[in-house]
C-alpha cells in the first residue's frame, strides 16, 4: 500500500501500539505520547502550583485548543463548547430547543445513536411530540429526497447520526443539510464517529448543531467532547441550566453568554482539554485527508478479507464506508468473538441493540462484532485479525 504517513514513527509515539492490536478506535482510541504529556504536565502543575492557579496560567492554551477544535471542523472558536461526553453535548443542545408540543414532529435517521434517541423519545412521551424515521435508500443509507417529502410546518428538528456506531456506513449528511436549510428547520448532526476520521466542514454540512467525543478516531482523552452551535442559531437555544461561567448574575440580572460556552460548565478538567488540544494538533499535523485515505484502505482490506471467510457476514450498510467494520460469525455471539480475539491480544467491540436501536431492530440483529481501524493500525495487524476471525469461524 502506498503510504503518505510515517506510520512506524506514529506507532512508536503511541504506547498502546506495543502492547496489542487495537481495533476498537470507535469505542476509544489509543492516545499518542504528546497527548499524554500534555495531560501529565498539566496535572503536575496543578499539584505544584494549585489547581486554580494552574488553570489561570493555562487559560490561553485552553483557548488555543478551542481555536484548534474550531479549525478542525470549519467553525469559529465562539461556536465551540467543551463538554464531558458526546451524549451530554447533544442532550444540552436538545434540551435548549423551544418546548415541544403535542403533534410536533422530530425526524431522525434510522441509524440514530441510542442515547440521542432515548432523549428524544422521553421528550416525546412527555409532550405528545412524535418521532418519525426518515426512510433509507436501498443500500440502507439515509434518503434525503424522502426527507424532503416529509417536511411540513410541524417539524421541529431533524437529527442525523452521520457515521453510525454499529457499522461502516457514511450517510450523506450534506444532502440532509440542503433539505433542512431550504426548509429552515434545525438540524443536529451526531459526528461522534466522524471527528478525527474524515474531513468535517460545518458550513458544507449545513448543520446548526454538531457534536463529537474526543476519545474516538481523534485519539483524544476520555471525558472530552466538543459541541458546535452555529453562531446565528445560538439565540434560539436557551440552556436548561446555567452556572457562573455560562450565566453570571451581574447587578442582579442573569447574563447568558452569547457564545457556545453558554453550554460549558465552569468546572471542566483543563488537563483533559489540553490533552484534547494536543490530539487535535496531532491530527491536523498528520492531515485529516491522509488519515481518511489510510483508514479507508485498511478498513476496505479488512472488509474484503472478512467477506471471503465462510460463516462470517460483513454487516456494513451503504456504498461509502468508514473505518468501522461490522460483522457477525455464524453460531458465535459477538461478545464471544470479542473474548476469543482478546485472548490473542486483539481488541474489538461487541455492540448490542441499544447503540442503534432502530437500525438493529429493522435488520433483526441483536449483536454485531465491530472492528474499527485507525491510521496507526498496519496491514499486518489487519491480516492477523482476519486470520483470528477465520480460526473462530472454523469452529462454527
Ligand atoms: C455515533 C455515536 N454517537 C454518540 C456516541 C456516544 O458518545 P458518548 O459515549 O461520548 O456519550 C457514540 C459512542 O459510541 C457514537 O458512536
Short mmCIF file of C-alpha atoms and ligand atoms in Angstrom, two decimals:
data_model
loop_
_atom_site.label_atom_id
_atom_site.label_comp_id
_atom_site.label_asym_id
_atom_site.label_seq_id
_atom_site.Cartn_x
_atom_site.Cartn_y
_atom_site.Cartn_z
CA UNK A 1 0.00 0.00 0.00
CA UNK A 2 1.38 3.42 -0.88
CA UNK A 3 1.68 5.47 2.26
CA UNK A 4 1.97 9.18 2.78
CA UNK A 5 2.30 8.72 6.54
CA UNK A 6 5.29 7.71 8.62
CA UNK A 7 3.27 5.00 10.33
CA UNK A 8 6.23 3.45 12.16
CA UNK A 9 7.07 6.80 13.72
CA UNK A 10 3.41 7.44 14.65
CA UNK A 11 3.21 3.98 16.22
CA UNK A 12 6.40 4.48 18.19
CA UNK A 13 4.80 7.63 19.64
CA UNK A 14 1.74 5.60 20.74
CA UNK A 15 2.41 3.46 23.84
CA UNK A 16 -0.64 1.24 23.22
CA UNK A 17 0.69 0.07 19.85
CA UNK A 18 3.34 -2.03 21.55
CA UNK A 19 1.01 -3.94 23.86
CA UNK A 20 -1.54 -5.49 21.49
CA UNK A 21 -3.55 -4.99 18.34
CA UNK A 22 -6.18 -2.37 18.92
CA UNK A 23 -9.23 -2.40 16.68
CA UNK A 24 -11.60 -0.54 18.97
CA UNK A 25 -10.90 3.04 17.90
CA UNK A 26 -14.63 3.69 17.52
CA UNK A 27 -15.06 2.82 21.20
CA UNK A 28 -11.99 4.75 22.30
CA UNK A 29 -8.66 5.01 20.52
CA UNK A 30 -5.06 4.96 21.73
CA UNK A 31 -3.69 8.35 22.76
CA UNK A 32 -0.31 9.48 21.49
CA UNK A 33 2.58 10.34 23.76
CA UNK A 34 2.09 14.07 23.07
CA UNK A 35 -1.49 13.87 24.33
CA UNK A 36 -0.39 12.01 27.46
CA UNK A 37 2.41 14.51 28.06
CA UNK A 38 0.02 17.45 27.79
CA UNK A 39 -2.21 15.86 30.44
CA UNK A 40 0.56 14.78 32.80
CA UNK A 41 2.45 18.07 32.57
CA UNK A 42 -0.67 19.95 33.45
CA UNK A 43 -1.53 17.66 36.38
CA UNK A 44 1.99 18.21 37.73
CA UNK A 45 1.42 21.98 37.53
CA UNK A 46 -1.87 21.56 39.40
CA UNK A 47 -0.11 19.65 42.16
CA UNK A 48 2.77 22.13 42.37
CA UNK A 49 1.02 25.48 41.90
CA UNK A 50 -2.55 24.76 42.99
CA UNK A 51 -5.36 23.76 40.61
CA UNK A 52 -6.99 27.19 40.32
CA UNK A 53 -3.64 28.88 39.81
CA UNK A 54 -2.58 26.33 37.18
CA UNK A 55 -5.87 26.86 35.33
CA UNK A 56 -5.33 30.60 35.27
CA UNK A 57 -1.85 30.11 33.85
CA UNK A 58 -3.16 27.64 31.22
CA UNK A 59 -6.19 29.67 30.09
CA UNK A 60 -4.54 30.92 26.88
CA UNK A 61 -3.54 27.35 25.94
CA UNK A 62 -7.08 26.15 26.57
CA UNK A 63 -8.37 28.84 24.23
CA UNK A 64 -5.82 27.66 21.65
CA UNK A 65 -7.33 24.17 21.99
CA UNK A 66 -10.76 25.67 21.37
CA UNK A 67 -9.49 27.51 18.29
CA UNK A 68 -7.87 24.29 17.03
CA UNK A 69 -11.13 22.38 17.58
CA UNK A 70 -12.97 25.08 15.65
CA UNK A 71 -10.49 24.94 12.75
CA UNK A 72 -10.79 21.17 12.59
CA UNK A 73 -14.48 21.47 11.69
CA UNK A 74 -14.52 24.82 9.88
CA UNK A 75 -16.12 26.71 12.77
CA UNK A 76 -15.32 29.83 14.80
CA UNK A 77 -13.93 29.46 18.34
CA UNK A 78 -17.02 31.23 19.70
CA UNK A 79 -19.13 28.38 18.28
CA UNK A 80 -17.36 25.67 20.33
CA UNK A 81 -18.16 24.48 23.87
CA UNK A 82 -16.19 21.83 25.74
CA UNK A 83 -18.28 19.17 27.47
CA UNK A 84 -17.63 15.82 29.10
CA UNK A 85 -19.26 13.41 26.65
CA UNK A 86 -20.94 13.30 23.27
CA UNK A 87 -24.33 12.48 24.75
CA UNK A 88 -24.09 15.30 27.31
CA UNK A 89 -23.29 17.72 24.49
CA UNK A 90 -26.16 16.53 22.31
CA UNK A 91 -28.59 16.49 25.25
CA UNK A 92 -27.62 20.01 26.34
CA UNK A 93 -28.41 21.38 22.88
CA UNK A 94 -31.63 19.37 22.51
CA UNK A 95 -32.92 20.44 25.92
CA UNK A 96 -32.30 24.06 24.95
CA UNK A 97 -34.64 23.96 21.94
CA UNK A 98 -38.03 25.70 22.26
CA UNK A 99 -40.52 23.48 24.17
CA UNK A 100 -42.20 20.73 22.16
CA UNK A 101 -45.98 20.47 21.92
CA UNK A 102 -48.37 17.64 21.10
CA UNK A 103 -48.29 16.93 17.37
CA UNK A 104 -44.78 18.35 16.83
CA UNK A 105 -42.59 16.13 14.70
CA UNK A 106 -38.93 15.15 15.06
CA UNK A 107 -37.40 13.40 12.07
CA UNK A 108 -34.48 11.03 12.66
CA UNK A 109 -32.27 8.79 10.60
CA UNK A 110 -32.62 5.05 11.13
CA UNK A 111 -29.08 4.84 12.47
CA UNK A 112 -29.55 7.38 15.25
CA UNK A 113 -27.32 6.91 18.27
CA UNK A 114 -29.39 5.25 21.01
CA UNK A 115 -28.57 7.90 23.62
CA UNK A 116 -29.92 10.71 21.43
CA UNK A 117 -32.95 8.63 20.60
CA UNK A 118 -33.64 7.92 24.27
CA UNK A 119 -33.52 11.66 25.00
CA UNK A 120 -35.91 12.39 22.12
CA UNK A 121 -38.25 9.53 22.99
CA UNK A 122 -38.50 10.66 26.60
CA UNK A 123 -39.25 14.22 25.45
CA UNK A 124 -41.86 12.94 23.01
CA UNK A 125 -43.52 10.89 25.74
CA UNK A 126 -43.69 13.97 27.99
CA UNK A 127 -45.06 16.34 25.37
CA UNK A 128 -47.01 14.31 22.82
CA UNK A 129 -44.49 15.08 20.07
CA UNK A 130 -43.82 12.33 17.52
CA UNK A 131 -40.57 10.80 16.38
CA UNK A 132 -40.57 9.69 12.76
CA UNK A 133 -37.93 7.74 10.91
CA UNK A 134 -36.58 9.12 7.64
CA UNK A 135 -36.68 6.31 5.06
CA UNK A 136 -33.44 4.85 3.80
CA UNK A 137 -32.25 4.15 0.28
CA UNK A 138 -31.90 0.60 -0.95
CA UNK A 139 -28.33 0.42 0.36
CA UNK A 140 -29.54 1.37 3.86
CA UNK A 141 -28.20 4.95 3.86
CA UNK A 142 -30.38 7.97 4.55
CA UNK A 143 -32.60 9.16 1.71
CA UNK A 144 -32.50 12.97 1.64
CA UNK A 145 -35.20 13.22 -1.00
CA UNK A 146 -37.53 11.13 1.17
CA UNK A 147 -36.79 13.59 3.97
CA UNK A 148 -37.76 16.48 1.69
CA UNK A 149 -41.19 14.95 1.15
CA UNK A 150 -41.74 14.65 4.94
CA UNK A 151 -41.24 18.33 5.73
CA UNK A 152 -44.18 20.39 6.97
CA UNK A 153 -44.76 23.19 9.47
CA UNK A 154 -44.86 20.76 12.44
CA UNK A 155 -41.28 19.54 12.01
CA UNK A 156 -39.20 20.94 14.87
CA UNK A 157 -35.92 19.09 14.38
CA UNK A 158 -34.03 16.80 12.01
CA UNK A 159 -31.39 14.67 13.72
CA UNK A 160 -28.83 12.55 11.91
CA UNK A 161 -26.10 10.25 13.13
CA UNK A 162 -23.62 10.78 10.31
CA UNK A 163 -21.40 7.71 10.80
CA UNK A 164 -23.43 5.21 12.83
CA UNK A 165 -21.95 3.34 15.78
CA UNK A 166 -22.90 -0.14 14.58
CA UNK A 167 -21.48 -0.27 11.07
CA UNK A 168 -19.31 1.22 8.37
CA UNK A 169 -21.92 3.46 6.76
CA UNK A 170 -21.24 7.12 5.93
CA UNK A 171 -24.55 8.93 5.47
CA UNK A 172 -24.82 11.87 3.10
CA UNK A 173 -25.12 14.46 5.85
CA UNK A 174 -24.67 17.41 3.48
CA UNK A 175 -27.65 16.30 1.36
CA UNK A 176 -29.78 16.31 4.52
CA UNK A 177 -28.42 19.77 5.34
CA UNK A 178 -29.56 21.13 1.99
CA UNK A 179 -33.12 19.99 2.76
CA UNK A 180 -33.19 21.40 6.31
CA UNK A 181 -31.63 24.67 5.21
CA UNK A 182 -34.19 25.17 2.46
CA UNK A 183 -36.97 24.46 4.98
CA UNK A 184 -35.43 26.49 7.83
CA UNK A 185 -35.58 23.53 10.22
CA UNK A 186 -32.99 22.98 12.99
CA UNK A 187 -30.51 20.25 12.04
CA UNK A 188 -28.39 18.35 14.57
CA UNK A 189 -25.54 16.08 13.48
CA UNK A 190 -24.01 13.43 15.69
CA UNK A 191 -20.43 13.33 14.41
CA UNK A 192 -19.15 11.05 17.17
CA UNK A 193 -17.50 8.62 14.74
CA UNK A 194 -16.52 11.28 12.21
CA UNK A 195 -14.26 13.54 14.27
CA UNK A 196 -10.63 12.78 13.51
CA UNK A 197 -11.58 10.25 10.86
CA UNK A 198 -12.97 12.24 7.94
CA UNK A 199 -12.86 15.93 6.99
CA UNK A 200 -15.63 17.97 8.64
CA UNK A 201 -16.86 21.32 7.37
CA UNK A 202 -19.90 22.53 9.27
CA UNK A 203 -20.80 25.07 6.58
CA UNK A 204 -20.80 22.41 3.85
CA UNK A 205 -22.88 20.13 6.10
CA UNK A 206 -25.42 22.91 6.69
CA UNK A 207 -25.98 21.92 10.32
CA UNK A 208 -26.96 24.08 13.28
CA UNK A 209 -25.51 21.77 15.94
CA UNK A 210 -22.79 19.14 15.71
CA UNK A 211 -21.14 17.21 18.48
CA UNK A 212 -18.49 14.54 18.95
CA UNK A 213 -16.50 12.96 21.72
CA UNK A 214 -12.73 13.39 21.64
CA UNK A 215 -11.77 9.83 22.52
CA UNK A 216 -12.63 8.01 19.29
CA UNK A 217 -10.83 8.35 15.95
CA UNK A 218 -9.33 11.67 17.06
CA UNK A 219 -7.43 9.81 19.81
CA UNK A 220 -8.19 12.41 22.49
CA UNK A 221 -8.79 11.61 26.16
CA UNK A 222 -11.97 10.11 27.55
CA UNK A 223 -14.19 12.65 29.27
CA UNK A 224 -13.91 15.20 26.45
CA UNK A 225 -16.37 16.28 23.77
CA UNK A 226 -16.92 19.29 21.57
CA UNK A 227 -20.28 20.89 20.91
CA UNK A 228 -20.59 23.16 17.87
CA UNK A 229 -23.52 25.55 17.69
CA UNK A 230 -23.79 27.83 14.65
CA UNK A 231 -23.42 31.43 15.77
CA UNK A 232 -26.72 32.61 14.27
CA UNK A 233 -28.54 29.62 15.83
CA UNK A 234 -27.28 30.27 19.37
CA UNK A 235 -30.01 32.77 20.32
CA UNK A 236 -32.62 30.10 19.53
CA UNK A 237 -31.22 27.82 22.25
CA UNK A 238 -31.93 28.52 25.91
CA UNK A 239 -29.74 26.39 28.18
CA UNK A 240 -31.68 24.35 30.71
CA UNK A 241 -29.33 25.38 33.50
CA UNK A 242 -26.52 27.85 34.00
CA UNK A 243 -23.54 28.42 36.21
CA UNK A 244 -21.19 31.29 36.95
CA UNK A 245 -19.43 30.86 33.60
CA UNK A 246 -22.41 30.30 31.31
CA UNK A 247 -24.77 32.74 33.01
CA UNK A 248 -23.20 35.01 35.63
CA UNK A 249 -25.52 37.29 37.58
CA UNK A 250 -24.40 40.89 37.07
CA UNK A 251 -26.18 43.63 39.04
CA UNK A 252 -28.95 41.17 39.82
CA UNK A 253 -29.52 40.14 36.20
CA UNK A 254 -28.55 36.81 34.61
CA UNK A 255 -26.23 37.40 31.67
CA UNK A 256 -26.39 34.29 29.49
CA UNK A 257 -23.24 34.09 27.41
CA UNK A 258 -23.76 34.90 23.76
CA UNK A 259 -21.29 32.24 22.55
CA UNK A 260 -21.40 28.44 22.63
CA UNK A 261 -19.88 28.45 26.09
CA UNK A 262 -23.40 29.06 27.38
CA UNK A 263 -23.36 25.23 27.36
CA UNK A 264 -19.97 24.79 29.00
CA UNK A 265 -19.56 24.16 32.72
CA UNK A 266 -17.27 26.47 34.64
CA UNK A 267 -15.72 23.36 36.14
CA UNK A 268 -14.09 21.32 33.37
CA UNK A 269 -10.84 19.40 33.53
CA UNK A 270 -8.14 21.60 31.95
CA UNK A 271 -5.82 18.59 31.87
CA UNK A 272 -8.20 16.62 29.65
CA UNK A 273 -8.96 19.51 27.32
CA UNK A 274 -5.27 20.36 26.97
CA UNK A 275 -4.89 16.69 26.03
CA UNK A 276 -7.70 17.10 23.53
CA UNK A 277 -5.89 20.12 22.09
CA UNK A 278 -2.75 18.02 21.65
CA UNK A 279 -4.75 15.28 19.90
CA UNK A 280 -6.30 17.83 17.54
CA UNK A 281 -2.90 19.33 16.73
CA UNK A 282 -1.55 15.86 16.01
CA UNK A 283 -4.48 15.01 13.71
CA UNK A 284 -4.01 18.25 11.82
CA UNK A 285 -0.28 17.64 11.54
CA UNK A 286 -0.82 14.15 10.16
CA UNK A 287 -3.56 15.55 7.92
CA UNK A 288 -7.23 14.53 8.02
CA UNK A 289 -7.14 13.77 4.28
CA UNK A 290 -4.24 11.35 4.70
CA UNK A 291 -5.90 9.83 7.79
CA UNK A 292 -9.12 9.28 5.88
CA UNK A 293 -7.28 7.67 2.99
CA UNK A 294 -5.27 5.28 5.14
CA UNK A 295 -8.24 4.28 7.28
CA UNK A 296 -10.25 3.66 4.11
CA UNK A 297 -7.57 1.44 2.61
CA UNK A 298 -7.07 -0.61 5.78
CA UNK A 299 -10.79 -0.95 6.52
CA UNK A 300 -11.66 -1.93 2.94
CA UNK A 301 -8.89 -4.52 3.04
CA UNK A 302 -10.33 -5.92 6.26
CA UNK A 303 -13.85 -5.96 4.82
CA UNK A 304 -12.73 -7.82 1.70
CA UNK A 305 -10.82 -10.33 3.72
CA UNK A 306 -13.70 -10.97 6.18
CA UNK A 307 -16.11 -11.39 3.25
CA UNK A 308 -14.02 -14.29 1.98
CA UNK A 309 -14.28 -16.23 5.28
CA UNK A 310 -17.02 -18.91 5.44
CA UNK A 311 -19.57 -18.33 8.26
CA UNK A 312 -18.64 -14.63 8.51
CA UNK A 313 -21.04 -11.93 7.30
CA UNK A 314 -19.98 -8.31 6.94
CA UNK A 315 -22.90 -6.12 8.08
CA UNK A 316 -21.91 -2.68 6.81
CA UNK A 317 -24.60 -0.71 5.00
CA UNK A 318 -24.19 1.85 2.24
CA UNK A 319 -21.67 2.36 -0.52
CA UNK A 320 -19.29 4.83 1.11
CA UNK A 321 -17.57 3.23 4.09
CA UNK A 322 -15.90 4.42 7.28
CA UNK A 323 -13.21 2.76 9.37
CA UNK A 324 -15.82 0.74 11.24
CA UNK A 325 -16.15 -2.84 10.05
CA UNK A 326 -19.15 -4.67 11.49
CA UNK A 327 -19.65 -8.39 11.14
CA UNK A 328 -21.23 -11.49 12.62
CA UNK A 329 -19.87 -15.02 12.91
CA UNK A 330 -22.43 -17.79 12.50
CA UNK A 331 -23.02 -19.57 15.81
CA UNK A 332 -20.97 -17.11 17.87
CA UNK A 333 -22.44 -14.14 19.77
CA UNK A 334 -20.35 -11.02 19.14
CA UNK A 335 -19.34 -10.95 22.81
CA UNK A 336 -17.76 -14.39 22.39
CA UNK A 337 -15.92 -13.27 19.26
CA UNK A 338 -14.59 -10.31 21.22
CA UNK A 339 -13.44 -12.55 24.09
CA UNK A 340 -11.78 -15.06 21.75
CA UNK A 341 -9.90 -12.25 19.99
CA UNK A 342 -8.90 -10.66 23.30
CA UNK A 343 -7.20 -13.95 24.20
CA UNK A 344 -4.94 -13.26 21.20
CA UNK A 345 -4.31 -9.64 22.29
CA UNK A 346 -6.66 -8.28 19.64
CA UNK A 347 -9.29 -5.83 20.88
CA UNK A 348 -12.57 -5.20 19.08
CA UNK A 349 -16.04 -4.05 20.20
CA UNK A 350 -19.22 -6.11 20.58
CA UNK A 351 -22.32 -3.96 20.37
CA UNK A 352 -25.93 -4.71 21.15
CA UNK A 353 -29.24 -3.15 20.17
CA UNK A 354 -29.09 -0.06 22.46
CA UNK A 355 -26.37 1.68 20.39
CA UNK A 356 -28.55 1.93 17.27
CA UNK A 357 -31.95 0.53 18.32
CA UNK A 358 -33.92 1.47 15.21
CA UNK A 359 -31.44 0.03 12.74
CA UNK A 360 -30.64 -3.12 14.72
CA UNK A 361 -34.36 -3.83 15.09
CA UNK A 362 -35.12 -3.28 11.39
CA UNK A 363 -32.32 -5.67 10.48
CA UNK A 364 -33.22 -8.26 13.12
CA UNK A 365 -29.74 -8.11 14.67
CA UNK A 366 -29.14 -8.42 18.39
CA UNK A 367 -25.36 -8.02 18.38
CA UNK A 368 -22.58 -7.16 15.96
CA UNK A 369 -18.83 -7.50 16.28
CA UNK A 370 -17.18 -4.19 15.50
CA UNK A 371 -13.57 -3.87 14.40
CA UNK A 372 -12.56 -0.26 13.86
CA UNK A 373 -9.38 0.82 12.18
CA UNK A 374 -7.10 3.77 12.88
CA UNK A 375 -4.25 5.11 10.78
CA UNK A 376 -1.90 3.67 13.41
CA UNK A 377 -3.00 0.13 12.53
CA UNK A 378 -0.96 -1.80 9.99
CA UNK A 379 -1.65 -4.16 7.09
CA UNK A 380 -0.03 -6.93 9.10
CA UNK A 381 -2.37 -6.32 12.06
CA UNK A 382 -5.35 -6.46 9.69
CA UNK A 383 -4.08 -9.82 8.40
CA UNK A 384 -3.70 -11.10 11.97
CA UNK A 385 -7.24 -10.03 12.82
CA UNK A 386 -8.68 -11.70 9.68
CA UNK A 387 -6.79 -14.90 10.40
CA UNK A 388 -8.01 -14.93 14.01
CA UNK A 389 -11.63 -14.41 12.90
CA UNK A 390 -11.20 -17.21 10.34
CA UNK A 391 -9.95 -19.53 13.14
CA UNK A 392 -13.01 -18.71 15.26
CA UNK A 393 -15.41 -19.15 12.32
CA UNK A 394 -13.93 -22.55 11.51
CA UNK A 395 -15.21 -23.76 14.89
CA UNK A 396 -18.79 -22.82 13.93
C1 LIG B 1 -22.39 7.85 16.79
C2 LIG B 1 -22.20 7.94 18.26
N1 LIG B 1 -22.80 8.90 18.95
C3 LIG B 1 -22.65 9.02 20.27
C4 LIG B 1 -21.88 8.14 20.98
C5 LIG B 1 -21.79 8.28 22.47
O1 LIG B 1 -20.91 9.24 22.86
P1 LIG B 1 -20.64 9.38 24.42
O2 LIG B 1 -20.39 8.00 24.93
O3 LIG B 1 -19.43 10.25 24.47
O4 LIG B 1 -21.83 9.98 25.05
C6 LIG B 1 -21.23 7.11 20.32
C7 LIG B 1 -20.40 6.17 21.08
O5 LIG B 1 -20.00 5.12 20.68
C8 LIG B 1 -21.40 7.00 18.93
O6 LIG B 1 -20.83 6.01 18.24
#
